[in-house]
Amino acid sequence: MQRRSRGINTGLILLFSQMFHVGINNIPPVTLATLALNIWFFLNPLKPLYYSCLSVEKCYQQKDWQRLLLSPFHHADDWHLYFNMVSMLWKGINLERRLGSRWFAYVITTFSLLTGVVYLLLQFAVAEFMDEPDFRRSCAVGFSGVLFALKVLNNHYCPGGFVNVLGFPVPNKFACWAELVAIHFFSPGTSFAGHLAGILVGLMYTHGPLKKIMETCAGIFSSNIGYPGQQYYFNSSGNTRNSPPAYGFRLSPEEEMRRQRLHRFDGQ
């Protein structure tokens, strides 16, 4: 395991500050575990970024399939980690208390793998269509694709309303697409295909067969999740018998870290 070189990681400090501001006890368990896993791999990466990032050339052509597992949980720098994990914190609190911890863990695991697969298919298709081999070598790392998929879910369960994208009010149902374009043009170095893959995976869950397939694989899935002082019944449809407790986090969608950065590396 390669330890990251010592230094002042301002983004990591701010992330810990945000987590303690919310309150560790107020962060649902799967969300907290996801944050901890990403932080751990940032401080103790299993491999250097060049050997963990995801590309058609490295993953498909060279059969290095472990990159599908490594790439979502490795980040280029502390700011990359910070923006992604603050976004995960907000999305996780909202979605985990709606879906339940077991199903949310299932969603995170499935989305982490499937986003990488869709990314590879997109890059391969563009490379073939445009006859441009550089798309096969374009290498992506980070949790942003999964976050875009979770954002599709969050907007699906909380329809209506508007978010502010570059000063323009955008309906929630179109926010993912607006942010996809905005991030691509105003944040150089981000992976358009990685973010698009996340949106497509989210749509496969909300409007396609993915949710049914997951339910079939898991069987009839339901769980009783106990939070301090009260117990709630959750299932994959997001329905609850009792309203879940407020977790005290008040980050608005407008502040949701649209600057998530899925860095790209040239795999030459």
PDB file of C-alpha atoms in Angstrom:
ATOM      1  CA  MET A   1       0.000   0.000   0.000  1.00  0.00           C
ATOM      2  CA  GLN A   2       1.341   3.404  -1.007  1.00  0.00           C
ATOM      3  CA  ARG A   3       1.013   6.071   1.684  1.00  0.00           C
ATOM      4  CA  ARG A   4       0.378   9.590   0.408  1.00  0.00           C
ATOM      5  CA  SER A   5       3.210  12.000   1.080  1.00  0.00           C
ATOM      6  CA  ARG A   6       2.822  14.134   4.180  1.00  0.00           C
ATOM      7  CA  GLY A   7       1.684  17.709   3.831  1.00  0.00           C
ATOM      8  CA  ILE A   8      -1.092  20.092   4.660  1.00  0.00           C
ATOM      9  CA  ASN A   9      -4.268  18.809   3.013  1.00  0.00           C
ATOM     10  CA  THR A  10      -6.582  21.790   3.371  1.00  0.00           C
ATOM     11  CA  GLY A  11      -9.436  20.043   1.589  1.00  0.00           C
ATOM     12  CA  LEU A  12      -9.215  17.084   3.967  1.00  0.00           C
ATOM     13  CA  ILE A  13      -9.229  19.391   6.994  1.00  0.00           C
ATOM     14  CA  LEU A  14     -12.311  21.186   5.676  1.00  0.00           C
ATOM     15  CA  LEU A  15     -14.016  17.859   5.027  1.00  0.00           C
ATOM     16  CA  PHE A  16     -13.444  16.734   8.627  1.00  0.00           C
ATOM     17  CA  SER A  17     -14.684  20.124   9.792  1.00  0.00           C
ATOM     18  CA  GLN A  18     -17.889  19.716   7.782  1.00  0.00           C
ATOM     19  CA  MET A  19     -18.442  16.196   9.088  1.00  0.00           C
ATOM     20  CA  PHE A  20     -18.016  17.286  12.714  1.00  0.00           C
ATOM     21  CA  HIS A  21     -20.270  20.282  12.085  1.00  0.00           C
ATOM     22  CA  VAL A  22     -23.011  17.915  10.946  1.00  0.00           C
ATOM     23  CA  GLY A  23     -22.223  15.565  13.825  1.00  0.00           C
ATOM     24  CA  ILE A  24     -20.816  12.079  13.374  1.00  0.00           C
ATOM     25  CA  ASN A  25     -23.831  10.601  15.164  1.00  0.00           C
ATOM     26  CA  ASN A  26     -26.119  12.344  12.678  1.00  0.00           C
ATOM     27  CA  ILE A  27     -24.512  10.727   9.631  1.00  0.00           C
ATOM     28  CA  PRO A  28     -26.202   7.408   8.702  1.00  0.00           C
ATOM     29  CA  PRO A  29     -23.890   4.372   8.847  1.00  0.00           C
ATOM     30  CA  VAL A  30     -23.474   3.575   5.140  1.00  0.00           C
ATOM     31  CA  THR A  31     -22.875   7.224   4.286  1.00  0.00           C
ATOM     32  CA  LEU A  32     -20.300   7.454   7.066  1.00  0.00           C
ATOM     33  CA  ALA A  33     -18.632   4.232   5.917  1.00  0.00           C
ATOM     34  CA  THR A  34     -18.457   5.532   2.335  1.00  0.00           C
ATOM     35  CA  LEU A  35     -16.839   8.755   3.516  1.00  0.00           C
ATOM     36  CA  ALA A  36     -14.387   6.817   5.678  1.00  0.00           C
ATOM     37  CA  LEU A  37     -13.474   4.460   2.831  1.00  0.00           C
ATOM     38  CA  ASN A  38     -12.741   7.311   0.435  1.00  0.00           C
ATOM     39  CA  ILE A  39     -10.694   9.163   3.063  1.00  0.00           C
ATOM     40  CA  TRP A  40      -8.752   5.994   3.902  1.00  0.00           C
ATOM     41  CA  PHE A  41      -7.849   5.334   0.279  1.00  0.00           C
ATOM     42  CA  PHE A  42      -6.864   8.970  -0.165  1.00  0.00           C
ATOM     43  CA  LEU A  43      -4.440   8.724   2.750  1.00  0.00           C
ATOM     44  CA  ASN A  44      -3.399   5.135   1.967  1.00  0.00           C
ATOM     45  CA  PRO A  45      -3.947   4.504  -1.762  1.00  0.00           C
ATOM     46  CA  LEU A  46      -3.737   0.876  -2.770  1.00  0.00           C
ATOM     47  CA  LYS A  47      -1.937   1.899  -5.955  1.00  0.00           C
ATOM     48  CA  PRO A  48      -0.698   5.129  -7.546  1.00  0.00           C
ATOM     49  CA  LEU A  49      -3.379   6.949  -9.538  1.00  0.00           C
ATOM     50  CA  TYR A  50      -1.894   5.867 -12.860  1.00  0.00           C
ATOM     51  CA  TYR A  51      -2.507   2.233 -11.853  1.00  0.00           C
ATOM     52  CA  SER A  52      -5.983   2.757 -10.374  1.00  0.00           C
ATOM     53  CA  CYS A  53      -7.640   5.091 -12.904  1.00  0.00           C
ATOM     54  CA  LEU A  54     -10.123   3.663 -15.396  1.00  0.00           C
ATOM     55  CA  SER A  55      -9.609   3.580 -19.157  1.00  0.00           C
ATOM     56  CA  VAL A  56     -10.550   1.350 -22.074  1.00  0.00           C
ATOM     57  CA  GLU A  57      -6.908   0.674 -22.835  1.00  0.00           C
ATOM     58  CA  LYS A  58      -5.915  -0.348 -19.332  1.00  0.00           C
ATOM     59  CA  CYS A  59      -9.097  -2.066 -18.214  1.00  0.00           C
ATOM     60  CA  TYR A  60     -10.437  -3.759 -21.327  1.00  0.00           C
ATOM     61  CA  GLN A  61      -7.499  -4.147 -23.677  1.00  0.00           C
ATOM     62  CA  GLN A  62      -4.974  -5.022 -20.961  1.00  0.00           C
ATOM     63  CA  LYS A  63      -7.564  -6.915 -18.844  1.00  0.00           C
ATOM     64  CA  ASP A  64      -6.834  -4.915 -15.687  1.00  0.00           C
ATOM     65  CA  TRP A  65     -10.390  -5.256 -14.381  1.00  0.00           C
ATOM     66  CA  GLN A  66      -9.521  -4.399 -10.795  1.00  0.00           C
ATOM     67  CA  ARG A  67      -9.558  -0.755 -11.891  1.00  0.00           C
ATOM     68  CA  LEU A  68     -13.366  -0.971 -11.861  1.00  0.00           C
ATOM     69  CA  LEU A  69     -13.119  -1.460  -8.105  1.00  0.00           C
ATOM     70  CA  LEU A  70     -10.270   0.971  -7.433  1.00  0.00           C
ATOM     71  CA  SER A  71     -11.103   4.006  -9.552  1.00  0.00           C
ATOM     72  CA  PRO A  72     -14.248   5.268  -7.731  1.00  0.00           C
ATOM     73  CA  PHE A  73     -12.489   5.343  -4.351  1.00  0.00           C
ATOM     74  CA  HIS A  74      -9.264   7.102  -5.335  1.00  0.00           C
ATOM     75  CA  HIS A  75      -8.960  10.857  -5.792  1.00  0.00           C
ATOM     76  CA  ALA A  76      -6.405  13.081  -7.449  1.00  0.00           C
ATOM     77  CA  ASP A  77      -5.918  15.531  -4.586  1.00  0.00           C
ATOM     78  CA  ASP A  78      -7.472  16.757  -1.364  1.00  0.00           C
ATOM     79  CA  TRP A  79      -9.802  19.234  -3.100  1.00  0.00           C
ATOM     80  CA  HIS A  80     -11.055  16.536  -5.439  1.00  0.00           C
ATOM     81  CA  LEU A  81     -11.818  14.448  -2.352  1.00  0.00           C
ATOM     82  CA  TYR A  82     -13.388  17.382  -0.492  1.00  0.00           C
ATOM     83  CA  PHE A  83     -15.882  18.420  -3.173  1.00  0.00           C
ATOM     84  CA  ASN A  84     -16.922  14.834  -3.857  1.00  0.00           C
ATOM     85  CA  MET A  85     -17.320  13.844  -0.215  1.00  0.00           C
ATOM     86  CA  VAL A  86     -19.246  16.960   0.832  1.00  0.00           C
ATOM     87  CA  SER A  87     -21.628  16.189  -2.005  1.00  0.00           C
ATOM     88  CA  MET A  88     -21.783  12.562  -0.832  1.00  0.00           C
ATOM     89  CA  LEU A  89     -22.513  13.728   2.708  1.00  0.00           C
ATOM     90  CA  TRP A  90     -25.596  15.672   1.645  1.00  0.00           C
ATOM     91  CA  LYS A  91     -26.873  13.055  -0.795  1.00  0.00           C
ATOM     92  CA  GLY A  92     -26.196  10.187   1.598  1.00  0.00           C
ATOM     93  CA  ILE A  93     -28.099  11.762   4.477  1.00  0.00           C
ATOM     94  CA  ASN A  94     -31.134  12.325   2.265  1.00  0.00           C
ATOM     95  CA  LEU A  95     -31.123   9.043   0.381  1.00  0.00           C
ATOM     96  CA  GLU A  96     -30.054   6.644   3.123  1.00  0.00           C
ATOM     97  CA  ARG A  97     -32.785   7.757   5.480  1.00  0.00           C
ATOM     98  CA  ARG A  98     -35.292   7.313   2.620  1.00  0.00           C
ATOM     99  CA  LEU A  99     -34.078   3.984   1.226  1.00  0.00           C
ATOM    100  CA  GLY A 100     -32.711   2.376   4.374  1.00  0.00           C
ATOM    101  CA  SER A 101     -29.100   1.501   5.068  1.00  0.00           C
ATOM    102  CA  ARG A 102     -29.032  -1.977   3.517  1.00  0.00           C
ATOM    103  CA  TRP A 103     -30.613  -0.957   0.267  1.00  0.00           C
ATOM    104  CA  PHE A 104     -28.525   2.207   0.099  1.00  0.00           C
ATOM    105  CA  ALA A 105     -25.361   0.126   0.531  1.00  0.00           C
ATOM    106  CA  TYR A 106     -26.590  -2.106  -2.296  1.00  0.00           C
ATOM    107  CA  VAL A 107     -27.197   0.977  -4.455  1.00  0.00           C
ATOM    108  CA  ILE A 108     -23.744   2.418  -3.734  1.00  0.00           C
ATOM    109  CA  THR A 109     -22.038  -0.873  -4.558  1.00  0.00           C
ATOM    110  CA  THR A 110     -24.011  -1.378  -7.772  1.00  0.00           C
ATOM    111  CA  PHE A 111     -23.587   2.205  -8.931  1.00  0.00           C
ATOM    112  CA  SER A 112     -19.838   2.153  -8.224  1.00  0.00           C
ATOM    113  CA  LEU A 113     -19.351  -0.829 -10.520  1.00  0.00           C
ATOM    114  CA  LEU A 114     -21.942  -0.001 -13.154  1.00  0.00           C
ATOM    115  CA  THR A 115     -20.833   3.613 -13.584  1.00  0.00           C
ATOM    116  CA  GLY A 116     -17.373   2.356 -14.495  1.00  0.00           C
ATOM    117  CA  VAL A 117     -18.779  -0.135 -16.992  1.00  0.00           C
ATOM    118  CA  VAL A 118     -20.931   2.516 -18.683  1.00  0.00           C
ATOM    119  CA  TYR A 119     -17.941   4.884 -18.751  1.00  0.00           C
ATOM    120  CA  LEU A 120     -15.881   2.270 -20.596  1.00  0.00           C
ATOM    121  CA  LEU A 121     -18.695   1.668 -23.089  1.00  0.00           C
ATOM    122  CA  LEU A 122     -19.053   5.392 -23.763  1.00  0.00           C
ATOM    123  CA  GLN A 123     -15.321   5.899 -24.252  1.00  0.00           C
ATOM    124  CA  PHE A 124     -15.081   2.848 -26.510  1.00  0.00           C
ATOM    125  CA  ALA A 125     -18.084   3.959 -28.596  1.00  0.00           C
ATOM    126  CA  VAL A 126     -16.720   7.488 -29.057  1.00  0.00           C
ATOM    127  CA  ALA A 127     -13.267   6.175 -29.932  1.00  0.00           C
ATOM    128  CA  GLU A 128     -14.726   3.865 -32.582  1.00  0.00           C
ATOM    129  CA  PHE A 129     -17.187   6.402 -33.972  1.00  0.00           C
ATOM    130  CA  MET A 130     -14.662   9.248 -34.214  1.00  0.00           C
ATOM    131  CA  ASP A 131     -11.702   6.985 -34.997  1.00  0.00           C
ATOM    132  CA  GLU A 132      -9.833   8.690 -32.178  1.00  0.00           C
ATOM    133  CA  PRO A 133      -7.665   6.336 -30.088  1.00  0.00           C
ATOM    134  CA  ASP A 134      -7.029   8.962 -27.394  1.00  0.00           C
ATOM    135  CA  PHE A 135     -10.472   8.231 -25.963  1.00  0.00           C
ATOM    136  CA  ARG A 136      -9.309   4.698 -25.213  1.00  0.00           C
ATOM    137  CA  ARG A 137      -6.385   6.082 -23.224  1.00  0.00           C
ATOM    138  CA  SER A 138      -8.331   8.772 -21.360  1.00  0.00           C
ATOM    139  CA  CYS A 139      -8.192   7.678 -17.718  1.00  0.00           C
ATOM    140  CA  ALA A 140     -10.663   8.711 -14.992  1.00  0.00           C
ATOM    141  CA  VAL A 141     -10.632   8.453 -11.234  1.00  0.00           C
ATOM    142  CA  GLY A 142     -12.939   9.594  -8.447  1.00  0.00           C
ATOM    143  CA  PHE A 143     -16.451   9.238  -7.023  1.00  0.00           C
ATOM    144  CA  SER A 144     -18.127  11.889  -9.186  1.00  0.00           C
ATOM    145  CA  GLY A 145     -19.835   9.459 -11.531  1.00  0.00           C
ATOM    146  CA  VAL A 146     -21.538   7.728  -8.601  1.00  0.00           C
ATOM    147  CA  LEU A 147     -22.567  11.130  -7.230  1.00  0.00           C
ATOM    148  CA  PHE A 148     -24.262  12.063 -10.498  1.00  0.00           C
ATOM    149  CA  ALA A 149     -26.197   8.786 -10.353  1.00  0.00           C
ATOM    150  CA  LEU A 150     -27.241   9.527  -6.763  1.00  0.00           C
ATOM    151  CA  LYS A 151     -28.297  13.020  -7.779  1.00  0.00           C
ATOM    152  CA  VAL A 152     -30.671  11.510 -10.349  1.00  0.00           C
ATOM    153  CA  LEU A 153     -32.187   9.396  -7.553  1.00  0.00           C
ATOM    154  CA  ASN A 154     -32.468  12.336  -5.201  1.00  0.00           C
ATOM    155  CA  ASN A 155     -34.234  14.467  -7.834  1.00  0.00           C
ATOM    156  CA  HIS A 156     -36.525  11.546  -8.618  1.00  0.00           C
ATOM    157  CA  TYR A 157     -37.611  11.178  -4.989  1.00  0.00           C
ATOM    158  CA  CYS A 158     -37.799  14.951  -4.446  1.00  0.00           C
ATOM    159  CA  PRO A 159     -39.343  16.328  -7.659  1.00  0.00           C
ATOM    160  CA  GLY A 160     -40.210  19.955  -8.169  1.00  0.00           C
ATOM    161  CA  GLY A 161     -38.290  23.023  -7.187  1.00  0.00           C
ATOM    162  CA  PHE A 162     -35.327  24.705  -8.785  1.00  0.00           C
ATOM    163  CA  VAL A 163     -31.572  24.798  -8.344  1.00  0.00           C
ATOM    164  CA  ASN A 164     -29.206  27.595  -9.235  1.00  0.00           C
ATOM    165  CA  VAL A 165     -26.755  26.681 -12.000  1.00  0.00           C
ATOM    166  CA  LEU A 166     -24.386  29.505 -12.898  1.00  0.00           C
ATOM    167  CA  GLY A 167     -26.954  32.036 -11.758  1.00  0.00           C
ATOM    168  CA  PHE A 168     -29.843  30.533 -13.712  1.00  0.00           C
ATOM    169  CA  PRO A 169     -32.782  28.742 -12.060  1.00  0.00           C
ATOM    170  CA  VAL A 170     -33.056  25.216 -13.450  1.00  0.00           C
ATOM    171  CA  PRO A 171     -35.885  22.759 -12.657  1.00  0.00           C
ATOM    172  CA  ASN A 172     -34.710  19.863 -10.529  1.00  0.00           C
ATOM    173  CA  LYS A 173     -35.481  17.296 -13.209  1.00  0.00           C
ATOM    174  CA  PHE A 174     -33.053  19.000 -15.618  1.00  0.00           C
ATOM    175  CA  ALA A 175     -30.413  19.939 -13.026  1.00  0.00           C
ATOM    176  CA  CYS A 176     -28.150  16.939 -13.754  1.00  0.00           C
ATOM    177  CA  TRP A 177     -27.957  17.802 -17.434  1.00  0.00           C
ATOM    178  CA  ALA A 178     -27.343  21.486 -16.762  1.00  0.00           C
ATOM    179  CA  GLU A 179     -24.590  20.680 -14.275  1.00  0.00           C
ATOM    180  CA  LEU A 180     -23.061  18.140 -16.665  1.00  0.00           C
ATOM    181  CA  VAL A 181     -22.611  20.846 -19.307  1.00  0.00           C
ATOM    182  CA  ALA A 182     -21.613  23.574 -16.841  1.00  0.00           C
ATOM    183  CA  ILE A 183     -18.927  21.458 -15.172  1.00  0.00           C
ATOM    184  CA  HIS A 184     -17.537  20.373 -18.537  1.00  0.00           C
ATOM    185  CA  PHE A 185     -17.074  23.944 -19.775  1.00  0.00           C
ATOM    186  CA  PHE A 186     -16.070  25.661 -16.545  1.00  0.00           C
ATOM    187  CA  SER A 187     -13.987  22.982 -14.800  1.00  0.00           C
ATOM    188  CA  PRO A 188     -11.151  21.912 -17.102  1.00  0.00           C
ATOM    189  CA  GLY A 189      -9.847  18.421 -16.463  1.00  0.00           C
ATOM    190  CA  THR A 190     -13.170  16.862 -15.522  1.00  0.00           C
ATOM    191  CA  SER A 191     -14.454  13.733 -17.198  1.00  0.00           C
ATOM    192  CA  PHE A 192     -17.574  14.449 -19.233  1.00  0.00           C
ATOM    193  CA  ALA A 193     -17.993  10.743 -19.990  1.00  0.00           C
ATOM    194  CA  GLY A 194     -17.614   9.828 -16.312  1.00  0.00           C
ATOM    195  CA  HIS A 195     -20.341  12.247 -15.249  1.00  0.00           C
ATOM    196  CA  LEU A 196     -22.591  11.235 -18.150  1.00  0.00           C
ATOM    197  CA  ALA A 197     -22.146   7.589 -17.189  1.00  0.00           C
ATOM    198  CA  GLY A 198     -23.429   8.413 -13.715  1.00  0.00           C
ATOM    199  CA  ILE A 199     -26.519  10.147 -15.073  1.00  0.00           C
ATOM    200  CA  LEU A 200     -27.277   7.209 -17.353  1.00  0.00           C
ATOM    201  CA  VAL A 201     -26.929   4.722 -14.491  1.00  0.00           C
ATOM    202  CA  GLY A 202     -29.257   6.850 -12.363  1.00  0.00           C
ATOM    203  CA  LEU A 203     -31.826   6.937 -15.172  1.00  0.00           C
ATOM    204  CA  MET A 204     -31.501   3.177 -15.598  1.00  0.00           C
ATOM    205  CA  TYR A 205     -32.534   2.879 -11.949  1.00  0.00           C
ATOM    206  CA  THR A 206     -35.366   5.431 -11.918  1.00  0.00           C
ATOM    207  CA  HIS A 207     -36.799   4.887 -15.418  1.00  0.00           C
ATOM    208  CA  GLY A 208     -35.214   1.675 -16.632  1.00  0.00           C
ATOM    209  CA  PRO A 209     -34.898  -1.964 -15.572  1.00  0.00           C
ATOM    210  CA  LEU A 210     -32.017  -1.608 -13.115  1.00  0.00           C
ATOM    211  CA  LYS A 211     -34.108  -1.324  -9.975  1.00  0.00           C
ATOM    212  CA  LYS A 212     -36.194  -4.375 -10.888  1.00  0.00           C
ATOM    213  CA  ILE A 213     -33.054  -6.343 -11.676  1.00  0.00           C
ATOM    214  CA  MET A 214     -31.543  -5.372  -8.320  1.00  0.00           C
ATOM    215  CA  GLU A 215     -34.745  -6.366  -6.506  1.00  0.00           C
ATOM    216  CA  THR A 216     -34.803  -9.686  -8.321  1.00  0.00           C
ATOM    217  CA  CYS A 217     -31.178 -10.387  -7.412  1.00  0.00           C
ATOM    218  CA  ALA A 218     -31.730  -9.424  -3.797  1.00  0.00           C
ATOM    219  CA  GLY A 219     -35.107 -11.134  -3.449  1.00  0.00           C
ATOM    220  CA  ILE A 220     -37.900  -9.318  -1.680  1.00  0.00           C
ATOM    221  CA  PHE A 221     -35.774  -6.763   0.067  1.00  0.00           C
ATOM    222  CA  SER A 222     -36.830  -4.977   3.213  1.00  0.00           C
ATOM    223  CA  SER A 223     -35.112  -4.080   6.432  1.00  0.00           C
ATOM    224  CA  ASN A 224     -35.743  -2.641   9.833  1.00  0.00           C
ATOM    225  CA  ILE A 225     -33.206   0.088  10.478  1.00  0.00           C
ATOM    226  CA  GLY A 226     -32.912   1.272  14.036  1.00  0.00           C
ATOM    227  CA  TYR A 227     -31.752   4.809  14.821  1.00  0.00           C
ATOM    228  CA  PRO A 228     -31.317   5.996  18.374  1.00  0.00           C
ATOM    229  CA  GLY A 229     -34.677   6.272  20.101  1.00  0.00           C
ATOM    230  CA  GLN A 230     -36.842   5.200  17.178  1.00  0.00           C
ATOM    231  CA  GLN A 231     -37.180   2.497  14.542  1.00  0.00           C
ATOM    232  CA  TYR A 232     -38.302   2.879  10.949  1.00  0.00           C
ATOM    233  CA  TYR A 233     -39.297   0.500   8.204  1.00  0.00           C
ATOM    234  CA  PHE A 234     -37.612   1.087   4.856  1.00  0.00           C
ATOM    235  CA  ASN A 235     -37.709  -0.604   1.513  1.00  0.00           C
ATOM    236  CA  SER A 236     -36.266  -0.051  -1.953  1.00  0.00           C
ATOM    237  CA  SER A 237     -39.195   2.084  -3.080  1.00  0.00           C
ATOM    238  CA  GLY A 238     -38.244   4.760  -0.606  1.00  0.00           C
ATOM    239  CA  ASN A 239     -41.472   4.546   1.418  1.00  0.00           C
ATOM    240  CA  THR A 240     -41.454   4.739   5.207  1.00  0.00           C
ATOM    241  CA  ARG A 241     -44.046   4.060   7.863  1.00  0.00           C
ATOM    242  CA  ASN A 242     -42.674   6.764  10.084  1.00  0.00           C
ATOM    243  CA  SER A 243     -40.928   9.934   9.051  1.00  0.00           C
ATOM    244  CA  PRO A 244     -37.180   9.539   9.634  1.00  0.00           C
ATOM    245  CA  PRO A 245     -35.455  11.916  12.014  1.00  0.00           C
ATOM    246  CA  ALA A 246     -33.944  15.148  10.834  1.00  0.00           C
ATOM    247  CA  TYR A 247     -30.182  14.796  10.739  1.00  0.00           C
ATOM    248  CA  GLY A 248     -29.522  18.492  11.234  1.00  0.00           C
ATOM    249  CA  PHE A 249     -27.625  19.046   7.978  1.00  0.00           C
ATOM    250  CA  ARG A 250     -28.897  22.050   6.110  1.00  0.00           C
ATOM    251  CA  LEU A 251     -26.717  22.271   2.999  1.00  0.00           C
ATOM    252  CA  SER A 252     -29.018  23.455   0.223  1.00  0.00           C
ATOM    253  CA  PRO A 253     -29.030  21.922  -3.256  1.00  0.00           C
ATOM    254  CA  GLU A 254     -27.663  25.215  -4.604  1.00  0.00           C
ATOM    255  CA  GLU A 255     -24.539  24.706  -2.492  1.00  0.00           C
ATOM    256  CA  GLU A 256     -24.161  21.084  -3.443  1.00  0.00           C
ATOM    257  CA  MET A 257     -20.633  21.296  -4.772  1.00  0.00           C
ATOM    258  CA  ARG A 258     -21.306  21.386  -8.477  1.00  0.00           C
ATOM    259  CA  ARG A 259     -17.562  21.668  -8.805  1.00  0.00           C
ATOM    260  CA  GLN A 260     -17.181  17.942  -8.273  1.00  0.00           C
ATOM    261  CA  ARG A 261     -14.038  17.062 -10.148  1.00  0.00           C
ATOM    262  CA  LEU A 262     -13.466  13.689 -11.753  1.00  0.00           C
ATOM    263  CA  HIS A 263      -9.884  14.137 -12.917  1.00  0.00           C
ATOM    264  CA  ARG A 264      -8.615  12.662 -16.139  1.00  0.00           C
ATOM    265  CA  PHE A 265      -5.184  11.211 -16.720  1.00  0.00           C
ATOM    266  CA  ASP A 266      -3.566  10.471 -20.062  1.00  0.00           C
ATOM    267  CA  GLY A 267      -2.810   6.768 -20.062  1.00  0.00           C
ATOM    268  CA  GLN A 268       0.001   6.932 -22.585  1.00  0.00           C
TER     269      GLN A 268
END
